[in-house]
Amino acid sequence: MDLQAQIEREGFPPGTSVIPLAEPGGQLFRATQDGGTRGLELLLTNEAVRMYGAGPSLALVLSRLRERAERGLPPALAPGVYERQVFVGD
């Protein structure tokens, strides 16, 4: 399935934007709200994908971001700089 279609299918709250970005060692998912003044990044490491599988890893990342977005994302640390969490393999 197309990654953008999966993001849209997750059912993020209105006004939430989720952008996947390539990152050394994995893929970064950046969720923002309020024009980027609030946001959270979740890095899905390559090790996590190898350990848990691409589908389950991606589903977990998107559901965690959606749950957090429903509660409201934290304020940006600085313009364009957001709190980051990392999903690693054991």
Short mmCIF file of N, CA, C and O in Angstrom, two decimals:
data_model
loop_
_atom_site.label_atom_id
_atom_site.label_comp_id
_atom_site.label_asym_id
_atom_site.label_seq_id
_atom_site.Cartn_x
_atom_site.Cartn_y
_atom_site.Cartn_z
N MET A 1 0.84 -1.18 0.00
CA MET A 1 0.00 0.00 0.00
C MET A 1 0.89 1.24 0.00
O MET A 1 1.94 1.27 0.61
N ASP A 2 0.41 2.26 -0.64
CA ASP A 2 1.08 3.54 -0.71
C ASP A 2 1.19 4.16 0.69
O ASP A 2 0.22 4.17 1.45
N LEU A 3 2.37 4.64 1.04
CA LEU A 3 2.61 5.19 2.37
C LEU A 3 1.68 6.37 2.67
O LEU A 3 1.10 6.44 3.76
N GLN A 4 1.49 7.27 1.72
CA GLN A 4 0.60 8.41 1.95
C GLN A 4 -0.83 7.93 2.19
O GLN A 4 -1.54 8.48 3.03
N ALA A 5 -1.25 6.90 1.49
CA ALA A 5 -2.60 6.35 1.69
C ALA A 5 -2.72 5.77 3.09
O ALA A 5 -3.76 5.93 3.75
N GLN A 6 -1.68 5.12 3.59
CA GLN A 6 -1.71 4.58 4.96
C GLN A 6 -1.82 5.70 5.98
O GLN A 6 -2.55 5.58 6.96
N ILE A 7 -1.09 6.77 5.76
CA ILE A 7 -1.14 7.91 6.67
C ILE A 7 -2.56 8.48 6.69
O ILE A 7 -3.13 8.72 7.75
N GLU A 8 -3.14 8.67 5.52
CA GLU A 8 -4.49 9.22 5.43
C GLU A 8 -5.51 8.28 6.06
O GLU A 8 -6.46 8.72 6.70
N ARG A 9 -5.30 7.00 5.90
CA ARG A 9 -6.22 5.99 6.43
C ARG A 9 -6.19 5.91 7.96
O ARG A 9 -7.15 5.45 8.58
N GLU A 10 -5.11 6.36 8.57
CA GLU A 10 -4.95 6.27 10.02
C GLU A 10 -5.96 7.13 10.77
O GLU A 10 -6.28 6.85 11.91
N GLY A 11 -6.49 8.15 10.13
CA GLY A 11 -7.52 8.97 10.78
C GLY A 11 -6.98 10.01 11.74
O GLY A 11 -7.50 10.16 12.85
N PHE A 12 -5.96 10.72 11.34
CA PHE A 12 -5.41 11.79 12.17
C PHE A 12 -6.45 12.89 12.34
O PHE A 12 -7.26 13.12 11.45
N PRO A 13 -6.41 13.58 13.47
CA PRO A 13 -7.35 14.68 13.69
C PRO A 13 -7.19 15.77 12.63
O PRO A 13 -6.09 15.98 12.11
N PRO A 14 -8.29 16.47 12.33
CA PRO A 14 -8.19 17.59 11.37
C PRO A 14 -7.11 18.58 11.82
O PRO A 14 -6.94 18.83 13.02
N GLY A 15 -6.40 19.11 10.85
CA GLY A 15 -5.35 20.08 11.17
C GLY A 15 -4.02 19.46 11.49
O GLY A 15 -3.05 20.16 11.78
N THR A 16 -3.94 18.12 11.44
CA THR A 16 -2.67 17.43 11.70
C THR A 16 -2.05 17.04 10.37
O THR A 16 -2.71 16.47 9.51
N SER A 17 -0.80 17.36 10.20
CA SER A 17 -0.04 17.00 9.01
C SER A 17 1.02 15.98 9.40
O SER A 17 1.70 16.15 10.41
N VAL A 18 1.14 14.90 8.61
CA VAL A 18 2.17 13.88 8.87
C VAL A 18 3.01 13.75 7.61
O VAL A 18 2.48 13.50 6.52
N ILE A 19 4.31 13.94 7.78
CA ILE A 19 5.23 13.89 6.65
C ILE A 19 6.30 12.85 6.93
O ILE A 19 6.98 12.92 7.96
N PRO A 20 6.47 11.87 6.01
CA PRO A 20 7.58 10.93 6.14
C PRO A 20 8.85 11.55 5.52
O PRO A 20 8.79 12.17 4.46
N LEU A 21 9.97 11.39 6.20
CA LEU A 21 11.24 11.92 5.72
C LEU A 21 12.31 10.85 5.85
O LEU A 21 12.36 10.14 6.86
N ALA A 22 13.17 10.75 4.85
CA ALA A 22 14.30 9.82 4.94
C ALA A 22 15.28 10.35 5.96
O ALA A 22 15.51 11.56 6.06
N GLU A 23 15.84 9.46 6.73
CA GLU A 23 16.78 9.83 7.79
C GLU A 23 17.86 8.74 7.83
O GLU A 23 17.53 7.57 7.65
N PRO A 24 19.12 9.09 8.06
CA PRO A 24 20.13 8.05 8.18
C PRO A 24 19.71 7.04 9.26
O PRO A 24 19.36 7.44 10.37
N GLY A 25 19.68 5.78 8.90
CA GLY A 25 19.35 4.74 9.87
C GLY A 25 17.88 4.44 10.00
O GLY A 25 17.48 3.63 10.83
N GLY A 26 17.03 5.09 9.20
CA GLY A 26 15.61 4.80 9.29
C GLY A 26 14.74 5.81 8.56
O GLY A 26 15.20 6.50 7.66
N GLN A 27 13.49 5.87 8.97
CA GLN A 27 12.54 6.80 8.38
C GLN A 27 11.90 7.62 9.49
O GLN A 27 11.46 7.07 10.51
N LEU A 28 11.86 8.92 9.29
CA LEU A 28 11.32 9.84 10.27
C LEU A 28 9.90 10.22 9.88
O LEU A 28 9.62 10.50 8.72
N PHE A 29 9.01 10.21 10.87
CA PHE A 29 7.63 10.64 10.66
C PHE A 29 7.41 11.87 11.53
O PHE A 29 7.54 11.81 12.74
N ARG A 30 7.11 12.98 10.87
CA ARG A 30 6.92 14.26 11.58
C ARG A 30 5.43 14.62 11.52
O ARG A 30 4.87 14.81 10.45
N ALA A 31 4.82 14.72 12.70
CA ALA A 31 3.43 15.16 12.81
C ALA A 31 3.44 16.58 13.35
O ALA A 31 4.14 16.87 14.33
N THR A 32 2.69 17.47 12.70
CA THR A 32 2.61 18.85 13.16
C THR A 32 1.15 19.30 13.22
O THR A 32 0.29 18.76 12.53
N GLN A 33 0.92 20.31 14.04
CA GLN A 33 -0.39 20.95 14.18
C GLN A 33 -0.18 22.45 14.32
O GLN A 33 0.94 22.91 14.60
N ASP A 34 -1.25 23.18 14.18
CA ASP A 34 -1.24 24.64 14.38
C ASP A 34 -0.14 25.32 13.56
O ASP A 34 0.62 26.14 14.08
N GLY A 35 -0.08 24.96 12.30
CA GLY A 35 0.89 25.62 11.41
C GLY A 35 2.34 25.33 11.75
O GLY A 35 3.22 26.10 11.41
N GLY A 36 2.60 24.24 12.45
CA GLY A 36 3.96 23.86 12.79
C GLY A 36 4.43 24.37 14.14
O GLY A 36 5.58 24.15 14.52
N THR A 37 3.56 25.03 14.88
CA THR A 37 3.97 25.50 16.20
C THR A 37 3.94 24.37 17.24
O THR A 37 4.46 24.53 18.33
N ARG A 38 3.32 23.26 16.87
CA ARG A 38 3.28 22.07 17.73
C ARG A 38 3.68 20.89 16.86
O ARG A 38 3.35 20.83 15.68
N GLY A 39 4.40 19.93 17.45
CA GLY A 39 4.79 18.78 16.64
C GLY A 39 5.52 17.71 17.43
O GLY A 39 5.92 17.91 18.58
N LEU A 40 5.67 16.58 16.78
CA LEU A 40 6.36 15.43 17.35
C LEU A 40 6.95 14.62 16.20
O LEU A 40 6.31 14.47 15.15
N GLU A 41 8.16 14.13 16.40
CA GLU A 41 8.80 13.28 15.40
C GLU A 41 9.00 11.90 15.99
O GLU A 41 9.33 11.77 17.17
N LEU A 42 8.79 10.90 15.16
CA LEU A 42 9.05 9.53 15.57
C LEU A 42 9.95 8.89 14.52
O LEU A 42 9.59 8.84 13.35
N LEU A 43 11.13 8.46 14.94
CA LEU A 43 12.09 7.83 14.04
C LEU A 43 11.90 6.33 14.12
O LEU A 43 12.04 5.72 15.18
N LEU A 44 11.58 5.72 13.00
CA LEU A 44 11.47 4.27 12.87
C LEU A 44 12.80 3.77 12.33
O LEU A 44 13.14 4.02 11.17
N THR A 45 13.58 3.11 13.18
CA THR A 45 14.91 2.69 12.76
C THR A 45 14.85 1.46 11.85
O THR A 45 13.89 0.68 11.90
N ASN A 46 15.88 1.31 11.04
CA ASN A 46 15.97 0.14 10.17
C ASN A 46 16.00 -1.15 10.99
O ASN A 46 15.47 -2.16 10.58
N GLU A 47 16.64 -1.10 12.17
CA GLU A 47 16.70 -2.28 13.04
C GLU A 47 15.31 -2.71 13.50
O GLU A 47 15.00 -3.88 13.56
N ALA A 48 14.47 -1.74 13.82
CA ALA A 48 13.10 -2.05 14.25
C ALA A 48 12.31 -2.69 13.11
O ALA A 48 11.58 -3.66 13.32
N VAL A 49 12.49 -2.17 11.91
CA VAL A 49 11.79 -2.74 10.75
C VAL A 49 12.25 -4.18 10.52
O VAL A 49 11.43 -5.06 10.27
N ARG A 50 13.55 -4.42 10.61
CA ARG A 50 14.05 -5.79 10.43
C ARG A 50 13.52 -6.72 11.52
O ARG A 50 13.17 -7.86 11.25
N MET A 51 13.47 -6.24 12.75
CA MET A 51 13.06 -7.08 13.87
C MET A 51 11.57 -7.37 13.88
O MET A 51 11.14 -8.49 14.11
N TYR A 52 10.75 -6.35 13.63
CA TYR A 52 9.30 -6.49 13.79
C TYR A 52 8.54 -6.59 12.47
O TYR A 52 7.35 -6.88 12.48
N GLY A 53 9.20 -6.28 11.36
CA GLY A 53 8.54 -6.29 10.06
C GLY A 53 8.07 -4.89 9.69
O GLY A 53 7.71 -4.09 10.56
N ALA A 54 8.06 -4.61 8.40
CA ALA A 54 7.71 -3.28 7.92
C ALA A 54 6.27 -2.91 8.25
O ALA A 54 6.00 -1.82 8.75
N GLY A 55 5.33 -3.81 8.00
CA GLY A 55 3.92 -3.51 8.24
C GLY A 55 3.60 -3.24 9.70
O GLY A 55 3.04 -2.19 10.03
N PRO A 56 3.97 -4.16 10.61
CA PRO A 56 3.68 -3.92 12.02
C PRO A 56 4.39 -2.69 12.59
O PRO A 56 3.82 -1.95 13.39
N SER A 57 5.62 -2.45 12.16
CA SER A 57 6.36 -1.29 12.65
C SER A 57 5.70 0.01 12.23
O SER A 57 5.51 0.92 13.04
N LEU A 58 5.33 0.08 10.96
CA LEU A 58 4.69 1.29 10.45
C LEU A 58 3.33 1.50 11.12
O LEU A 58 3.00 2.62 11.50
N ALA A 59 2.58 0.44 11.30
CA ALA A 59 1.27 0.56 11.96
C ALA A 59 1.43 1.10 13.38
O ALA A 59 0.67 1.95 13.82
N LEU A 60 2.44 0.62 14.10
CA LEU A 60 2.67 1.09 15.46
C LEU A 60 3.06 2.56 15.48
O LEU A 60 2.55 3.34 16.29
N VAL A 61 3.96 2.96 14.60
CA VAL A 61 4.40 4.36 14.53
C VAL A 61 3.22 5.28 14.24
O VAL A 61 3.02 6.29 14.92
N LEU A 62 2.42 4.93 13.25
CA LEU A 62 1.30 5.79 12.88
C LEU A 62 0.24 5.84 13.97
O LEU A 62 -0.31 6.91 14.26
N SER A 63 -0.03 4.71 14.62
CA SER A 63 -1.04 4.73 15.68
C SER A 63 -0.55 5.54 16.88
O SER A 63 -1.33 6.27 17.49
N ARG A 64 0.73 5.42 17.21
CA ARG A 64 1.27 6.22 18.32
C ARG A 64 1.21 7.71 18.01
O ARG A 64 0.84 8.51 18.87
N LEU A 65 1.55 8.10 16.78
CA LEU A 65 1.47 9.51 16.40
C LEU A 65 0.01 9.99 16.42
O LEU A 65 -0.27 11.10 16.87
N ARG A 66 -0.92 9.17 15.94
CA ARG A 66 -2.32 9.56 15.94
C ARG A 66 -2.83 9.76 17.37
O ARG A 66 -3.50 10.75 17.67
N GLU A 67 -2.51 8.80 18.26
CA GLU A 67 -2.95 8.92 19.65
C GLU A 67 -2.42 10.21 20.29
O GLU A 67 -3.14 10.91 20.99
N ARG A 68 -1.16 10.51 20.02
CA ARG A 68 -0.58 11.72 20.59
C ARG A 68 -1.21 12.97 19.97
O ARG A 68 -1.48 13.95 20.66
N ALA A 69 -1.48 12.93 18.66
CA ALA A 69 -2.10 14.07 17.99
C ALA A 69 -3.52 14.31 18.52
O ALA A 69 -3.96 15.46 18.62
N GLU A 70 -4.21 13.26 18.89
CA GLU A 70 -5.56 13.40 19.45
C GLU A 70 -5.53 14.13 20.78
O GLU A 70 -6.46 14.85 21.12
N ARG A 71 -4.46 13.95 21.55
CA ARG A 71 -4.30 14.64 22.83
C ARG A 71 -3.72 16.04 22.66
O ARG A 71 -3.74 16.84 23.59
N GLY A 72 -3.17 16.30 21.48
CA GLY A 72 -2.50 17.57 21.20
C GLY A 72 -0.99 17.36 21.23
O GLY A 72 -0.46 16.80 22.18
N LEU A 73 -0.34 17.79 20.18
CA LEU A 73 1.11 17.63 20.08
C LEU A 73 1.81 18.66 20.96
O LEU A 73 1.28 19.74 21.21
N PRO A 74 3.02 18.34 21.42
CA PRO A 74 3.75 19.29 22.26
C PRO A 74 4.22 20.51 21.46
O PRO A 74 4.40 20.43 20.25
N PRO A 75 4.42 21.63 22.15
CA PRO A 75 4.92 22.83 21.46
C PRO A 75 6.30 22.57 20.85
O PRO A 75 7.10 21.79 21.39
N ALA A 76 6.55 23.21 19.73
CA ALA A 76 7.87 23.11 19.10
C ALA A 76 8.93 23.62 20.07
O ALA A 76 8.70 24.58 20.81
N LEU A 77 10.09 22.99 20.07
CA LEU A 77 11.20 23.41 20.92
C LEU A 77 11.80 24.72 20.42
O LEU A 77 12.30 25.53 21.19
N ALA A 78 11.76 24.89 19.11
CA ALA A 78 12.20 26.08 18.39
C ALA A 78 11.49 25.99 17.04
O ALA A 78 10.95 24.94 16.71
N PRO A 79 11.46 27.04 16.25
CA PRO A 79 10.81 26.93 14.95
C PRO A 79 11.36 25.76 14.13
O PRO A 79 12.57 25.67 13.88
N GLY A 80 10.50 24.81 13.79
CA GLY A 80 10.89 23.65 13.00
C GLY A 80 11.61 22.56 13.76
O GLY A 80 12.08 21.59 13.17
N VAL A 81 11.74 22.68 15.08
CA VAL A 81 12.43 21.70 15.91
C VAL A 81 11.42 21.09 16.88
O VAL A 81 10.80 21.81 17.66
N TYR A 82 11.29 19.76 16.81
CA TYR A 82 10.26 19.08 17.58
C TYR A 82 10.85 17.98 18.46
O TYR A 82 11.93 17.45 18.18
N GLU A 83 10.11 17.65 19.52
CA GLU A 83 10.48 16.51 20.37
C GLU A 83 10.56 15.28 19.47
O GLU A 83 9.75 15.10 18.57
N ARG A 84 11.56 14.43 19.73
CA ARG A 84 11.76 13.24 18.91
C ARG A 84 11.75 11.99 19.79
O ARG A 84 12.38 11.95 20.83
N GLN A 85 11.04 10.99 19.32
CA GLN A 85 11.06 9.67 19.93
C GLN A 85 11.62 8.71 18.90
O GLN A 85 11.52 8.95 17.70
N VAL A 86 12.23 7.62 19.39
CA VAL A 86 12.87 6.67 18.49
C VAL A 86 12.33 5.27 18.77
O VAL A 86 12.27 4.84 19.92
N PHE A 87 11.93 4.58 17.70
CA PHE A 87 11.46 3.21 17.78
C PHE A 87 12.59 2.33 17.30
O PHE A 87 12.91 2.30 16.11
N VAL A 88 13.23 1.63 18.21
CA VAL A 88 14.41 0.81 17.89
C VAL A 88 14.09 -0.67 18.05
O VAL A 88 13.15 -1.05 18.74
N GLY A 89 14.91 -1.51 17.43
CA GLY A 89 14.82 -2.95 17.64
C GLY A 89 15.57 -3.31 18.90
O GLY A 89 16.42 -2.57 19.38
N ASP A 90 15.20 -4.42 19.50
CA ASP A 90 15.87 -4.87 20.74
C ASP A 90 17.20 -5.49 20.45
O ASP A 90 17.47 -6.08 19.50
#
